[in-house]
């Protein structure tokens, strides 16, 4: 058995694959999800932003983000829903990083690879030269 403290209320419960909070909090989350999804189903609310959903439903922003991240609220259906990028906190709709952080990370990696190659090349040249001078 895997006993942990519920991140919602601090009570000790048995962790399983389906729930990361205790029974009580899970039920509260499901109720909150019902409220949010009912609100989002209305055509005029499809384009609502997180802030608007929080205001209209009274559900905590962190909980709504959890639903979005888990794919329960689909960003393909709701154009203005998203969750924060791991790096800069900008709103994203898929993956873990926003587009600019992704390309930044890629550039960094490329620079690093180039630098490593240059170092290796330098090392090879040096061994070559030292062998020659013998
Ligand atoms: Zn709890
Ligand atoms: Zn970012």
Tab-separated table of N, CA and C and ligand atoms in Angstrom:
chain	number	residue	atom	x	y	z
A	1	UNK	N	0.832	-1.208	0.000
A	1	UNK	CA	0.000	0.000	0.000
A	1	UNK	C	0.862	1.252	0.000
A	2	UNK	N	0.426	2.223	-0.743
A	2	UNK	CA	1.191	3.452	-0.892
A	2	UNK	C	0.409	4.609	-0.256
A	3	UNK	N	0.764	4.902	1.007
A	3	UNK	CA	0.044	5.959	1.718
A	3	UNK	C	0.719	7.302	1.488
A	4	UNK	N	-0.047	8.278	1.065
A	4	UNK	CA	0.518	9.629	0.905
A	4	UNK	C	-0.436	10.671	1.477
A	5	UNK	N	0.066	11.878	1.664
A	5	UNK	CA	-0.778	12.984	2.098
A	5	UNK	C	-1.474	13.574	0.886
A	6	UNK	N	-2.759	13.768	0.996
A	6	UNK	CA	-3.517	14.372	-0.095
A	6	UNK	C	-3.025	15.798	-0.335
A	7	UNK	N	-2.652	16.115	-1.577
A	7	UNK	CA	-2.172	17.472	-1.865
A	7	UNK	C	-3.287	18.517	-1.734
A	8	UNK	N	-4.545	18.059	-1.724
A	8	UNK	CA	-5.661	18.986	-1.621
A	8	UNK	C	-5.973	19.369	-0.188
A	9	UNK	N	-6.046	18.375	0.731
A	9	UNK	CA	-6.486	18.673	2.095
A	9	UNK	C	-5.509	18.177	3.149
A	10	UNK	N	-4.464	17.442	2.747
A	10	UNK	CA	-3.452	17.012	3.704
A	10	UNK	C	-3.766	15.691	4.394
A	11	UNK	N	-4.940	15.131	4.154
A	11	UNK	CA	-5.297	13.877	4.776
A	11	UNK	C	-4.522	12.711	4.156
A	12	UNK	N	-4.263	11.671	4.990
A	12	UNK	CA	-3.529	10.513	4.471
A	12	UNK	C	-4.486	9.575	3.746
A	13	UNK	N	-4.077	9.126	2.549
A	13	UNK	CA	-4.925	8.184	1.817
A	13	UNK	C	-4.052	7.246	0.990
A	14	UNK	N	-4.682	6.199	0.419
A	14	UNK	CA	-3.950	5.241	-0.395
A	14	UNK	C	-3.894	5.736	-1.828
A	15	UNK	N	-2.677	5.979	-2.314
A	15	UNK	CA	-2.506	6.474	-3.677
A	15	UNK	C	-2.761	5.351	-4.670
A	16	UNK	N	-3.464	5.631	-5.758
A	16	UNK	CA	-3.590	4.651	-6.843
A	16	UNK	C	-3.409	5.350	-8.190
A	17	UNK	N	-3.501	4.561	-9.247
A	17	UNK	CA	-3.194	5.095	-10.576
A	17	UNK	C	-4.226	6.095	-11.078
A	18	UNK	N	-5.414	6.061	-10.509
A	18	UNK	CA	-6.478	6.875	-11.061
A	18	UNK	C	-6.616	8.207	-10.340
A	19	UNK	N	-6.155	8.230	-9.088
A	19	UNK	CA	-6.364	9.435	-8.297
A	19	UNK	C	-5.071	9.857	-7.621
A	20	UNK	N	-4.803	11.160	-7.665
A	20	UNK	CA	-3.660	11.656	-6.919
A	20	UNK	C	-4.106	12.500	-5.736
A	21	UNK	N	-5.413	12.473	-5.456
A	21	UNK	CA	-5.946	13.150	-4.267
A	21	UNK	C	-6.880	12.182	-3.539
A	22	UNK	N	-7.281	12.509	-2.307
A	22	UNK	CA	-8.135	11.614	-1.533
A	22	UNK	C	-9.552	11.573	-2.111
A	23	UNK	N	-10.327	10.607	-1.652
A	23	UNK	CA	-11.692	10.404	-2.121
A	23	UNK	C	-12.526	11.694	-2.064
A	24	UNK	N	-12.419	12.381	-0.923
A	24	UNK	CA	-13.212	13.584	-0.705
A	24	UNK	C	-12.844	14.666	-1.741
A	25	UNK	N	-11.531	14.871	-1.891
A	25	UNK	CA	-11.075	15.898	-2.830
A	25	UNK	C	-11.367	15.476	-4.261
A	26	UNK	N	-11.261	14.185	-4.528
A	26	UNK	CA	-11.539	13.688	-5.868
A	26	UNK	C	-12.984	13.984	-6.249
A	27	UNK	N	-13.893	13.725	-5.286
A	27	UNK	CA	-15.307	14.008	-5.549
A	27	UNK	C	-15.515	15.498	-5.803
A	28	UNK	N	-14.829	16.322	-5.024
A	28	UNK	CA	-14.937	17.773	-5.202
A	28	UNK	C	-14.404	18.169	-6.575
A	29	UNK	N	-13.292	17.522	-6.985
A	29	UNK	CA	-12.727	17.815	-8.305
A	29	UNK	C	-13.678	17.418	-9.418
A	30	UNK	N	-14.326	16.254	-9.258
A	30	UNK	CA	-15.267	15.806	-10.280
A	30	UNK	C	-16.443	16.768	-10.401
A	31	UNK	N	-16.897	17.249	-9.235
A	31	UNK	CA	-17.990	18.233	-9.253
A	31	UNK	C	-17.542	19.484	-9.979
A	32	UNK	N	-16.315	19.926	-9.685
A	32	UNK	CA	-15.773	21.126	-10.326
A	32	UNK	C	-15.666	20.894	-11.838
A	33	UNK	N	-15.226	19.689	-12.220
A	33	UNK	CA	-15.105	19.384	-13.643
A	33	UNK	C	-16.464	19.453	-14.339
A	34	UNK	N	-17.482	18.909	-13.665
A	34	UNK	CA	-18.840	18.962	-14.204
A	34	UNK	C	-19.262	20.408	-14.463
A	35	UNK	N	-19.025	21.243	-13.461
A	35	UNK	CA	-19.383	22.660	-13.567
A	35	UNK	C	-18.682	23.295	-14.758
A	36	UNK	N	-17.348	23.059	-14.831
A	36	UNK	CA	-16.564	23.685	-15.894
A	36	UNK	C	-16.992	23.160	-17.261
A	37	UNK	N	-17.173	21.838	-17.379
A	37	UNK	CA	-17.476	21.306	-18.711
A	37	UNK	C	-18.881	21.719	-19.152
A	38	UNK	N	-19.802	21.843	-18.188
A	38	UNK	CA	-21.135	22.340	-18.530
A	38	UNK	C	-21.044	23.762	-19.073
A	39	UNK	N	-20.225	24.564	-18.401
A	39	UNK	CA	-20.041	25.959	-18.824
A	39	UNK	C	-19.417	26.016	-20.219
A	40	UNK	N	-18.385	25.190	-20.444
A	40	UNK	CA	-17.664	25.221	-21.715
A	40	UNK	C	-18.492	24.667	-22.871
A	41	UNK	N	-19.471	23.822	-22.550
A	41	UNK	CA	-20.273	23.226	-23.626
A	41	UNK	C	-21.159	24.241	-24.327
A	42	UNK	N	-21.490	25.318	-23.618
A	42	UNK	CA	-22.328	26.343	-24.245
A	42	UNK	C	-21.550	27.034	-25.355
A	43	UNK	N	-22.212	27.166	-26.505
A	43	UNK	CA	-21.539	27.710	-27.671
A	43	UNK	C	-20.872	29.064	-27.391
A	44	UNK	N	-21.590	29.929	-26.657
A	44	UNK	CA	-21.043	31.277	-26.438
A	44	UNK	C	-19.843	31.288	-25.481
A	45	UNK	N	-19.587	30.144	-24.825
A	45	UNK	CA	-18.458	30.099	-23.885
A	45	UNK	C	-17.228	29.388	-24.439
A	46	UNK	N	-17.334	28.857	-25.648
A	46	UNK	CA	-16.250	28.092	-26.256
A	46	UNK	C	-14.919	28.836	-26.267
A	47	UNK	N	-15.018	30.166	-26.488
A	47	UNK	CA	-13.801	30.964	-26.639
A	47	UNK	C	-13.367	31.610	-25.325
A	48	UNK	N	-13.914	31.132	-24.211
A	48	UNK	CA	-13.584	31.737	-22.914
A	48	UNK	C	-12.121	31.500	-22.561
A	49	UNK	N	-11.533	32.483	-21.868
A	49	UNK	CA	-10.173	32.308	-21.368
A	49	UNK	C	-10.263	31.710	-19.961
A	50	UNK	N	-9.120	31.251	-19.437
A	50	UNK	CA	-9.101	30.659	-18.098
A	50	UNK	C	-9.724	31.623	-17.073
A	51	UNK	N	-9.317	32.892	-17.162
A	51	UNK	CA	-9.813	33.882	-16.200
A	51	UNK	C	-11.335	33.976	-16.251
A	52	UNK	N	-11.880	33.958	-17.464
A	52	UNK	CA	-13.333	34.031	-17.610
A	52	UNK	C	-14.004	32.789	-17.022
A	53	UNK	N	-13.377	31.627	-17.225
A	53	UNK	CA	-13.951	30.392	-16.688
A	53	UNK	C	-13.926	30.432	-15.160
A	54	UNK	N	-12.810	30.905	-14.591
A	54	UNK	CA	-12.695	31.017	-13.134
A	54	UNK	C	-13.800	31.924	-12.599
A	55	UNK	N	-13.958	33.081	-13.244
A	55	UNK	CA	-14.975	34.045	-12.807
A	55	UNK	C	-16.383	33.463	-12.892
A	56	UNK	N	-16.663	32.741	-13.969
A	56	UNK	CA	-18.016	32.269	-14.211
A	56	UNK	C	-18.369	31.044	-13.373
A	57	UNK	N	-17.375	30.166	-13.099
A	57	UNK	CA	-17.696	28.906	-12.428
A	57	UNK	C	-17.282	28.890	-10.966
A	58	UNK	N	-16.346	29.767	-10.578
A	58	UNK	CA	-15.856	29.769	-9.213
A	58	UNK	C	-14.877	28.635	-8.937
A	59	UNK	N	-14.482	27.904	-9.985
A	59	UNK	CA	-13.511	26.821	-9.831
A	59	UNK	C	-12.099	27.405	-9.853
A	60	UNK	N	-11.222	26.869	-8.991
A	60	UNK	CA	-9.853	27.395	-8.906
A	60	UNK	C	-9.108	27.251	-10.233
A	61	UNK	N	-8.282	28.261	-10.553
A	61	UNK	CA	-7.527	28.236	-11.811
A	61	UNK	C	-6.627	27.004	-11.890
A	62	UNK	N	-5.969	26.668	-10.763
A	62	UNK	CA	-5.049	25.517	-10.760
A	62	UNK	C	-5.771	24.225	-11.139
A	63	UNK	N	-7.031	24.128	-10.716
A	63	UNK	CA	-7.809	22.927	-11.009
A	63	UNK	C	-8.178	22.877	-12.498
A	64	UNK	N	-8.555	24.030	-13.042
A	64	UNK	CA	-8.901	24.093	-14.466
A	64	UNK	C	-7.667	23.739	-15.303
A	65	UNK	N	-6.492	24.264	-14.894
A	65	UNK	CA	-5.244	23.942	-15.601
A	65	UNK	C	-4.977	22.444	-15.550
A	66	UNK	N	-5.286	21.850	-14.407
A	66	UNK	CA	-5.095	20.404	-14.255
A	66	UNK	C	-5.951	19.641	-15.274
A	67	UNK	N	-7.212	20.077	-15.435
A	67	UNK	CA	-8.106	19.429	-16.403
A	67	UNK	C	-7.573	19.608	-17.830
A	68	UNK	N	-7.071	20.815	-18.123
A	68	UNK	CA	-6.555	21.081	-19.467
A	68	UNK	C	-5.332	20.201	-19.729
A	69	UNK	N	-4.389	20.173	-18.753
A	69	UNK	CA	-3.166	19.386	-18.902
A	69	UNK	C	-3.471	17.912	-19.074
A	70	UNK	N	-4.494	17.440	-18.364
A	70	UNK	CA	-4.857	16.026	-18.423
A	70	UNK	C	-5.623	15.704	-19.699
A	71	UNK	N	-5.957	16.748	-20.486
A	71	UNK	CA	-6.661	16.519	-21.743
A	71	UNK	C	-8.155	16.359	-21.565
A	72	UNK	N	-8.660	16.649	-20.353
A	72	UNK	CA	-10.103	16.516	-20.136
A	72	UNK	C	-10.851	17.692	-20.738
A	73	UNK	N	-10.195	18.853	-20.770
A	73	UNK	CA	-10.748	19.993	-21.503
A	73	UNK	C	-9.872	20.153	-22.728
A	74	UNK	N	-10.399	19.900	-23.885
A	74	UNK	CA	-9.576	19.849	-25.085
A	74	UNK	C	-9.292	21.231	-25.655
A	75	UNK	N	-7.996	21.510	-25.816
A	75	UNK	CA	-7.607	22.819	-26.333
A	75	UNK	C	-7.977	22.938	-27.808
A	76	UNK	N	-8.222	21.796	-28.476
A	76	UNK	CA	-8.628	21.856	-29.884
A	76	UNK	C	-10.055	22.385	-30.009
A	77	UNK	N	-10.865	22.150	-28.971
A	77	UNK	CA	-12.254	22.618	-29.004
A	77	UNK	C	-12.381	24.023	-28.453
A	78	UNK	N	-11.491	24.356	-27.506
A	78	UNK	CA	-11.593	25.650	-26.834
A	78	UNK	C	-10.349	26.470	-27.111
A	79	UNK	N	-10.439	27.360	-28.107
A	79	UNK	CA	-9.242	28.046	-28.623
A	79	UNK	C	-8.500	28.891	-27.597
A	80	UNK	N	-9.145	29.312	-26.530
A	80	UNK	CA	-8.443	30.200	-25.599
A	80	UNK	C	-8.013	29.532	-24.298
A	81	UNK	N	-8.199	28.221	-24.222
A	81	UNK	CA	-7.736	27.510	-23.034
A	81	UNK	C	-6.313	27.045	-23.247
A	82	UNK	N	-5.516	27.065	-22.193
A	82	UNK	CA	-4.139	26.600	-22.287
A	82	UNK	C	-3.571	26.462	-20.905
A	83	UNK	N	-2.290	26.127	-20.811
A	83	UNK	CA	-1.624	26.015	-19.518
A	83	UNK	C	-0.225	26.583	-19.665
A	84	UNK	N	0.428	26.904	-18.528
A	84	UNK	CA	1.704	27.621	-18.652
A	84	UNK	C	2.864	26.769	-19.164
A	85	UNK	N	3.702	27.400	-20.001
A	85	UNK	CA	4.939	26.794	-20.479
A	85	UNK	C	5.853	26.521	-19.282
A	86	UNK	N	6.537	25.362	-19.282
A	86	UNK	CA	7.402	24.981	-18.162
A	86	UNK	C	8.509	25.997	-17.908
A	87	UNK	N	8.912	26.698	-18.966
A	87	UNK	CA	10.085	27.557	-18.843
A	87	UNK	C	9.729	29.018	-18.582
A	88	UNK	N	8.829	29.591	-19.383
A	88	UNK	CA	8.576	31.031	-19.267
A	88	UNK	C	7.195	31.348	-18.711
A	89	UNK	N	6.320	30.338	-18.592
A	89	UNK	CA	5.001	30.600	-18.029
A	89	UNK	C	3.988	31.123	-19.026
A	90	UNK	N	4.407	31.295	-20.290
A	90	UNK	CA	3.464	31.718	-21.329
A	90	UNK	C	2.428	30.625	-21.559
A	91	UNK	N	1.238	31.015	-22.040
A	91	UNK	CA	0.177	30.020	-22.213
A	91	UNK	C	0.431	29.162	-23.446
A	92	UNK	N	0.422	27.848	-23.259
A	92	UNK	CA	0.605	26.928	-24.375
A	92	UNK	C	-0.567	25.967	-24.436
A	93	UNK	N	-0.670	25.247	-25.541
A	93	UNK	CA	-1.808	24.364	-25.731
A	93	UNK	C	-1.409	22.918	-25.928
A	94	UNK	N	-0.123	22.661	-26.124
A	94	UNK	CA	0.319	21.265	-26.226
A	94	UNK	C	1.784	21.169	-25.842
A	95	UNK	N	2.228	19.970	-25.493
A	95	UNK	CA	3.611	19.766	-25.096
A	95	UNK	C	3.903	20.405	-23.756
A	96	UNK	N	5.187	20.686	-23.491
A	96	UNK	CA	5.538	21.257	-22.195
A	96	UNK	C	6.155	22.643	-22.322
A	97	UNK	N	6.597	23.015	-23.531
A	97	UNK	CA	7.219	24.319	-23.740
A	97	UNK	C	6.508	25.069	-24.853
A	98	UNK	N	6.566	26.403	-24.801
A	98	UNK	CA	5.978	27.207	-25.868
A	98	UNK	C	6.917	27.178	-27.078
A	99	UNK	N	6.444	27.706	-28.210
A	99	UNK	CA	7.230	27.632	-29.447
A	99	UNK	C	8.570	28.339	-29.306
A	100	UNK	N	8.579	29.524	-28.677
A	100	UNK	CA	9.841	30.263	-28.613
A	100	UNK	C	10.830	29.575	-27.664
A	101	UNK	N	10.354	28.988	-26.566
A	101	UNK	CA	11.254	28.260	-25.674
A	101	UNK	C	11.785	27.006	-26.365
A	102	UNK	N	10.947	26.358	-27.169
A	102	UNK	CA	11.377	25.169	-27.882
A	102	UNK	C	12.504	25.496	-28.849
A	103	UNK	N	12.337	26.608	-29.636
A	103	UNK	CA	13.375	26.932	-30.616
A	103	UNK	C	14.629	27.436	-29.906
A	104	UNK	N	14.453	28.131	-28.775
A	104	UNK	CA	15.597	28.573	-27.996
A	104	UNK	C	16.405	27.369	-27.516
A	105	UNK	N	15.682	26.391	-27.013
A	105	UNK	CA	16.321	25.189	-26.498
A	105	UNK	C	17.070	24.468	-27.613
A	106	UNK	N	16.458	24.453	-28.807
A	106	UNK	CA	17.061	23.789	-29.957
A	106	UNK	C	18.360	24.493	-30.355
A	107	UNK	N	18.292	25.831	-30.388
A	107	UNK	CA	19.482	26.608	-30.735
A	107	UNK	C	20.595	26.361	-29.732
A	108	UNK	N	20.240	26.358	-28.458
A	108	UNK	CA	21.219	26.117	-27.407
A	108	UNK	C	21.905	24.775	-27.621
A	109	UNK	N	21.089	23.788	-27.945
A	109	UNK	CA	21.606	22.439	-28.152
A	109	UNK	C	22.544	22.404	-29.349
A	110	UNK	N	22.134	23.109	-30.424
A	110	UNK	CA	22.957	23.149	-31.624
A	110	UNK	C	24.298	23.822	-31.350
A	111	UNK	N	24.230	24.943	-30.623
A	111	UNK	CA	25.466	25.647	-30.254
A	111	UNK	C	26.380	24.723	-29.463
A	112	UNK	N	25.810	24.027	-28.528
A	112	UNK	CA	26.570	23.125	-27.680
A	112	UNK	C	27.222	22.022	-28.521
A	113	UNK	N	26.440	21.450	-29.441
A	113	UNK	CA	26.972	20.388	-30.305
A	113	UNK	C	28.122	20.891	-31.166
A	114	UNK	N	27.963	22.103	-31.719
A	114	UNK	CA	28.996	22.693	-32.562
A	114	UNK	C	30.274	22.876	-31.756
A	115	UNK	N	30.103	23.410	-30.538
A	115	UNK	CA	31.238	23.663	-29.660
A	115	UNK	C	31.968	22.353	-29.347
A	116	UNK	N	31.197	21.317	-29.086
A	116	UNK	CA	31.795	20.017	-28.778
A	116	UNK	C	32.594	19.495	-29.979
A	117	UNK	N	32.012	19.657	-31.173
A	117	UNK	CA	32.666	19.191	-32.399
A	117	UNK	C	33.978	19.933	-32.603
A	118	UNK	N	33.934	21.277	-32.362
A	118	UNK	CA	35.114	22.105	-32.531
A	118	UNK	C	36.214	21.640	-31.569
A	119	UNK	N	35.822	21.363	-30.337
A	119	UNK	CA	36.793	20.910	-29.340
A	119	UNK	C	37.434	19.596	-29.771
A	120	UNK	N	36.583	18.696	-30.268
A	120	UNK	CA	37.098	17.389	-30.703
A	120	UNK	C	38.082	17.554	-31.851
A	121	UNK	N	37.693	18.430	-32.797
A	121	UNK	CA	38.531	18.694	-33.952
A	121	UNK	C	39.890	19.238	-33.504
A	122	UNK	N	39.840	20.180	-32.579
A	122	UNK	CA	41.038	20.807	-32.041
A	122	UNK	C	41.948	19.756	-31.409
A	123	UNK	N	41.321	18.879	-30.647
A	123	UNK	CA	42.069	17.836	-29.963
A	123	UNK	C	42.757	16.913	-30.975
A	124	UNK	N	42.011	16.558	-32.030
A	124	UNK	CA	42.548	15.683	-33.069
A	124	UNK	C	43.763	16.341	-33.739
A	125	UNK	N	43.589	17.637	-34.054
A	125	UNK	CA	44.684	18.358	-34.694
A	125	UNK	C	45.928	18.366	-33.815
A	126	UNK	N	45.701	18.576	-32.523
A	126	UNK	CA	46.826	18.639	-31.612
A	126	UNK	C	47.569	17.313	-31.534
A	127	UNK	N	46.818	16.221	-31.442
A	127	UNK	CA	47.488	14.915	-31.375
A	127	UNK	C	48.239	14.648	-32.670
A	128	UNK	N	47.615	15.080	-33.775
A	128	UNK	CA	48.258	14.900	-35.071
A	128	UNK	C	49.591	15.647	-35.117
A	129	UNK	N	49.569	16.910	-34.670
A	129	UNK	CA	50.763	17.747	-34.682
A	129	UNK	C	51.849	17.183	-33.767
A	130	UNK	N	51.436	16.746	-32.570
A	130	UNK	CA	52.440	16.265	-31.633
A	130	UNK	C	53.097	14.978	-32.138
A	131	UNK	N	52.303	14.172	-32.865
A	131	UNK	CA	52.863	12.939	-33.428
A	131	UNK	C	53.888	13.297	-34.510
A	132	UNK	N	53.517	14.318	-35.279
A	132	UNK	CA	54.366	14.708	-36.401
A	132	UNK	C	55.723	15.237	-35.920
A	133	UNK	N	55.658	15.994	-34.818
A	133	UNK	CA	56.886	16.616	-34.337
A	133	UNK	C	57.842	15.609	-33.697
A	134	UNK	N	57.350	14.401	-33.432
A	134	UNK	CA	58.247	13.410	-32.789
A	134	UNK	C	59.351	12.905	-33.709
B	1	LIG	ZN1	-8.000	15.482	0.147
B	2	LIG	ZN1	8.080	29.404	-22.968
